[in-house]
Coordinates of C-alpha atoms and ligand atoms in Angstrom, one line a residue:
M751 CA 16.0 6.7 -13.5
A752 CA 13.8 5.2 -16.2
R753 CA 10.5 7.7 -16.7
R754 CA 8.2 5.0 -17.1
L755 CA 5.6 6.8 -15.7
Q756 CA 5.9 9.9 -17.4
G757 CA 2.4 11.9 -17.9
K758 CA 0.5 9.1 -15.4
V759 CA -1.4 10.3 -12.5
A760 CA -0.9 7.9 -9.2
I761 CA -2.9 8.4 -6.1
V762 CA -1.0 6.6 -3.4
T763 CA -3.0 6.1 0.2
A764 CA -1.3 6.3 3.4
S765 CA 1.7 7.6 1.6
T766 CA 3.5 10.3 3.9
Q767 CA 6.0 7.9 5.2
G768 CA 7.4 4.4 5.2
I769 CA 6.4 1.9 2.1
G770 CA 3.6 4.5 0.7
F771 CA 6.1 7.6 0.8
A772 CA 8.6 5.6 -1.1
I773 CA 6.2 4.4 -3.4
A774 CA 5.1 8.0 -4.4
Q775 CA 8.4 8.6 -4.5
R776 CA 9.5 6.4 -6.7
F777 CA 6.5 7.1 -9.1
G778 CA 7.6 11.0 -9.0
L779 CA 11.0 10.1 -10.2
E780 CA 9.6 8.2 -12.9
G781 CA 7.7 11.1 -14.1
A782 CA 4.2 10.6 -12.5
A783 CA 2.4 13.3 -10.5
V784 CA 1.6 12.1 -7.5
V785 CA -1.4 12.5 -4.9
V786 CA -0.2 11.8 -1.7
S787 CA -2.4 11.3 1.4
S788 CA -2.7 10.3 5.1
R789 CA -4.3 11.5 8.3
K790 CA -2.7 14.2 9.6
Q791 CA -2.1 17.6 7.6
K792 CA 1.4 17.9 8.9
N793 CA 2.3 15.1 7.8
V794 CA 0.9 15.3 4.4
D795 CA 2.5 18.9 4.5
E796 CA 6.1 17.5 5.4
A797 CA 5.6 14.7 2.5
V798 CA 4.7 17.3 -0.3
E799 CA 7.6 19.8 0.9
K800 CA 10.3 16.5 0.7
L801 CA 8.7 15.7 -2.9
K802 CA 8.4 18.8 -4.5
N803 CA 12.2 19.6 -3.4
Q804 CA 12.9 16.5 -5.7
G805 CA 11.2 18.3 -8.6
I806 CA 8.2 15.8 -8.3
E807 CA 4.7 17.1 -9.5
V808 CA 2.6 16.4 -6.2
M809 CA -0.8 17.3 -4.4
G810 CA -1.4 16.4 -1.0
I811 CA -4.8 15.6 0.5
V812 CA -5.8 14.6 4.4
C813 CA -7.3 11.1 3.8
H814 CA -8.2 8.8 6.4
V815 CA -9.1 5.9 4.3
S816 CA -12.1 4.9 6.7
N817 CA -13.6 8.3 6.0
P818 CA -15.9 8.6 3.1
Q819 CA -16.1 12.4 2.7
Q820 CA -12.1 12.4 2.7
R821 CA -12.0 9.4 0.4
K822 CA -14.6 11.1 -1.8
E823 CA -12.5 14.4 -1.6
L824 CA -9.3 12.3 -2.6
I825 CA -10.5 11.3 -5.6
D826 CA -12.5 14.7 -6.9
K827 CA -9.9 16.8 -6.0
T828 CA -7.3 14.5 -7.9
V829 CA -9.8 14.5 -10.9
K830 CA -10.3 18.2 -10.8
K831 CA -6.9 18.8 -10.9
Y832 CA -5.7 16.4 -13.5
G833 CA -8.7 15.2 -15.1
H834 CA -8.0 11.2 -14.9
I835 CA -6.6 8.8 -12.6
D836 CA -4.0 5.8 -14.0
V837 CA -2.6 4.5 -10.7
V838 CA -4.2 3.6 -7.6
V839 CA -1.9 2.2 -4.7
S840 CA -4.0 1.1 -1.8
N841 CA -1.4 1.0 0.8
A842 CA -3.0 2.0 4.6
A843 CA -3.4 -1.3 7.1
A844 CA -4.0 -1.1 11.2
N845 CA -2.3 -3.9 13.3
P846 CA -4.2 -2.8 16.3
T847 CA -3.6 -6.1 18.4
V848 CA -1.4 -8.8 19.5
D849 CA -4.3 -11.0 20.9
N850 CA -5.2 -14.1 19.3
I851 CA -8.2 -14.3 16.9
L852 CA -10.6 -16.1 19.3
D853 CA -9.5 -13.4 22.1
T854 CA -10.0 -10.2 19.5
K855 CA -13.1 -7.7 20.4
E856 CA -15.5 -7.3 18.2
E857 CA -14.7 -3.4 17.3
T858 CA -11.0 -4.6 16.5
L859 CA -12.3 -7.1 14.3
D860 CA -14.5 -4.5 12.6
K861 CA -11.6 -2.1 12.5
L862 CA -9.0 -4.3 10.7
W863 CA -11.7 -5.4 8.0
E864 CA -12.7 -1.7 7.6
I865 CA -9.3 -0.4 7.1
N866 CA -7.5 -3.4 5.7
V867 CA -9.9 -4.4 3.3
K868 CA -13.3 -2.8 3.0
A869 CA -11.6 0.7 2.7
S870 CA -9.8 -0.4 -0.3
I871 CA -13.0 -1.4 -2.0
L872 CA -14.8 1.7 -1.5
L873 CA -12.0 4.1 -2.8
L874 CA -11.6 1.9 -5.7
Q875 CA -15.7 2.6 -6.1
A876 CA -15.2 6.0 -6.1
A877 CA -11.9 5.9 -8.7
A878 CA -13.5 3.5 -11.2
P879 CA -15.4 6.1 -13.0
Y880 CA -12.1 8.2 -13.4
L881 CA -9.5 5.1 -14.3
S882 CA -7.9 5.4 -17.5
K883 CA -7.6 2.7 -20.0
G884 CA -4.5 0.8 -19.3
S885 CA -4.7 1.9 -15.4
S886 CA -3.2 -0.1 -12.9
V887 CA -4.3 -1.0 -9.4
I888 CA -2.0 -2.1 -6.4
L889 CA -2.9 -3.8 -3.4
I890 CA -0.5 -3.7 -0.7
S891 CA -0.7 -7.0 1.0
S892 CA 1.9 -8.9 3.3
I893 CA 3.7 -11.8 3.3
G894 CA 2.1 -12.3 6.7
G895 CA -1.2 -13.1 4.4
Y896 CA 0.2 -16.6 3.6
H897 CA 1.5 -17.3 6.8
P898 CA -0.7 -15.1 9.6
R899 CA 1.8 -15.0 12.5
A900 CA 0.5 -15.5 16.1
T901 CA 1.1 -12.0 17.4
M902 CA -0.8 -10.7 14.3
A903 CA -3.2 -12.8 13.1
M904 CA -6.1 -11.3 12.3
Y905 CA -4.0 -8.7 10.5
G906 CA -2.4 -11.6 8.4
V907 CA -6.1 -12.9 7.7
T908 CA -7.0 -9.5 6.4
K909 CA -3.6 -9.3 4.3
T910 CA -4.9 -12.7 2.9
A911 CA -8.4 -11.4 1.8
L912 CA -6.3 -9.0 -0.4
F913 CA -4.9 -11.8 -2.3
G914 CA -8.5 -13.0 -3.4
L915 CA -9.7 -9.5 -3.8
T916 CA -6.7 -8.8 -6.6
K917 CA -8.1 -12.2 -8.0
A918 CA -11.8 -11.0 -8.4
L919 CA -10.9 -6.9 -8.9
A920 CA -8.7 -7.9 -11.9
S921 CA -11.4 -10.0 -13.5
E922 CA -13.8 -7.6 -12.5
M923 CA -11.7 -4.3 -14.0
S924 CA -10.4 -6.1 -17.2
P925 CA -9.3 -5.4 -19.7
D926 CA -9.1 -1.6 -19.3
T927 CA -7.7 -1.8 -15.5
R928 CA -5.1 -4.3 -14.4
V929 CA -5.1 -5.3 -10.7
N930 CA -2.1 -6.7 -8.8
C931 CA -0.9 -7.0 -5.5
I932 CA 2.5 -6.8 -3.5
A933 CA 3.0 -8.9 -0.3
P934 CA 6.1 -7.4 1.5
G935 CA 8.4 -9.0 3.8
F936 CA 9.5 -7.4 6.7
V937 CA 10.5 -3.6 6.6
P938 CA 12.1 -1.4 9.3
T939 CA 9.3 1.3 9.4
H940 CA 7.6 2.9 12.1
F941 CA 4.7 0.0 11.3
A942 CA 7.3 -2.6 12.1
D943 CA 9.3 -0.8 14.8
F944 CA 7.9 -3.5 17.9
L945 CA 9.4 -6.2 15.6
V946 CA 12.8 -5.3 14.2
K947 CA 13.7 -2.8 16.9
N948 CA 14.4 -5.7 19.0
E949 CA 17.7 -7.3 18.0
T950 CA 16.7 -10.8 18.4
I951 CA 13.5 -10.9 16.7
R952 CA 15.4 -8.9 13.7
K953 CA 17.9 -11.4 13.4
L954 CA 15.6 -14.2 13.4
I955 CA 13.1 -12.2 10.7
E956 CA 16.8 -11.5 9.0
D957 CA 17.8 -15.3 9.3
Q958 CA 14.5 -16.2 7.5
T959 CA 15.2 -14.5 4.7
L960 CA 17.4 -16.1 1.7
L961 CA 19.0 -12.6 1.2
K962 CA 19.8 -12.3 5.1
R963 CA 18.6 -8.8 5.3
L964 CA 15.2 -7.1 6.0
G965 CA 13.8 -5.4 2.7
T966 CA 13.6 -1.5 2.3
A967 CA 11.0 0.8 1.3
G968 CA 12.9 1.1 -1.7
D969 CA 12.5 -2.5 -2.6
M970 CA 8.7 -2.0 -2.2
A971 CA 8.6 1.2 -4.2
A972 CA 10.6 -0.7 -7.2
T973 CA 8.2 -3.3 -7.5
A974 CA 5.3 -1.0 -7.6
A975 CA 6.6 1.1 -10.3
F976 CA 7.4 -2.3 -12.3
L977 CA 3.5 -3.2 -11.7
A978 CA 2.2 0.5 -12.5
S979 CA 4.2 1.0 -15.6
E980 CA 4.0 -0.5 -19.1
D981 CA 6.8 -3.0 -18.7
A982 CA 3.9 -4.9 -16.5
S983 CA 1.2 -4.3 -19.1
Y984 CA 0.4 -8.4 -19.5
I985 CA 0.4 -8.9 -15.8
T986 CA -2.9 -8.8 -13.5
G987 CA -4.4 -10.8 -10.8
E988 CA -0.9 -11.5 -9.3
T989 CA 0.7 -11.1 -6.2
I990 CA 4.3 -10.2 -6.3
V991 CA 6.3 -11.5 -2.9
V992 CA 9.2 -8.8 -1.9
A993 CA 10.7 -10.9 0.9
G994 CA 14.1 -11.4 0.1
G995 CA 12.9 -15.3 -0.3
M996 CA 10.8 -15.8 3.0
P997 CA 8.9 -18.8 2.9
S998 CA 5.5 -17.7 1.3
R999 CA 3.8 -20.2 -1.2
L1000 CA 5.3 -22.1 -4.2
Ligands
LIG1821 P1 4.1 3.0 8.2 O1 5.8 3.4 7.8 O2 4.0 3.1 9.7 O3 3.7 4.3 7.6 C1 2.1 4.5 7.6 C2 1.9 5.6 6.9 O4 0.4 5.4 6.7 C3 1.9 6.6 7.4 O5 1.6 8.0 6.2 C4 0.5 7.3 8.3 O6 0.4 9.0 8.3 C5 -0.6 6.4 7.3 N1 -1.6 6.2 7.8 C6 -1.9 5.2 8.9 N2 -3.3 4.9 9.1 C7 -3.7 5.4 7.8 C8 -5.4 5.8 7.5 N3 -6.2 4.9 8.7 N4 -5.5 6.6 6.4 C9 -4.6 6.7 6.0 N5 -3.1 6.8 6.2 C10 -3.2 6.0 7.1 O7 3.7 1.8 7.4 P2 4.5 0.8 6.4 O8 5.5 0.0 7.1 O9 4.7 1.8 5.3 O10 2.9 0.0 5.7 C11 2.4 0.5 4.6 C12 1.8 -0.9 4.2 O11 2.9 -2.0 4.3 C13 0.6 -1.4 5.3 O12 -0.4 -2.0 4.3 C14 1.4 -2.6 5.9 O13 0.4 -3.5 6.3 C15 2.2 -3.0 4.6 N6 3.4 -3.9 5.1 C16 4.3 -3.5 5.9 C17 5.1 -4.4 6.2 C18 6.5 -3.9 6.9 O14 7.3 -4.6 7.5 N7 6.6 -2.5 7.5 C19 5.4 -5.5 6.0 C20 4.2 -6.2 5.2 C21 3.4 -5.3 4.6 P3 -0.8 9.4 9.3 O15 -0.4 8.9 10.6 O16 -0.4 10.7 9.0 O17 -2.0 8.7 9.1

């Protein structure tokens, strides 16, 4: 594997399983020191163990992305140990309802906004003073941001917001920091269990792709590693759809 991220320090939120874990793993295998985090200490410990066993330089920190103290600790401990930050991947999201938007309770709307959008902004506010020249921010959105589906409509709208946030932050954080976004298609992680464990729905989704398969966490990690690396040094403010050719945008 290429060592494109040698010497870089990368924070990945919600990274003890699924897409976040795969990104941390890929970054680590490409030479980065990675900081993994999620809400549960046990999950953090297990992720750290797995990555260490692959020879990856890793630190684990408990961080619920909407907890201000834990966000601060994530940044502070990273800077204390490594001195600076080169890559931030904001990957955490919640999808707490299948209700229509007009039926969604206010507290659920707040939670969706808080975890899926606001926490990314606040994390980047905290990280900004320590971001190196040439650093890279990656927001994890969703194909659903282009076409919010009926059962996950408001979740989709928060993911649409990340496309705008990517453009706005790319401008605000230039020229020293690039800001890009990944819109994954369907990946069989715990998050997507309710969709892909149903054979009929799974087949339906596969048929909507041109490549006739679901995505893998590794597909998303490969794209994140590219965006974090110097190979993407002239790319900012962009969203890359990694969805096997599912309909998204021109
Ligand atoms: P996943 O496999 O369910 O993993 C979720 C991870 O996030 C776990 O490590 C979990 O650990 C952590 N987590 C959950 N809530 C958190 C919070 N509030 N703060 C910090 N950590 C939290 O999920 P995934 O499928 O990899 O999804 C990752 C991202 O990809 C999300 O932004 C999602 O919207 C996006 N995405 C996924 C798909 C898909 O098909 N899977 C498609 C499009 C977009 P703890 O339980 O220990 O917190």
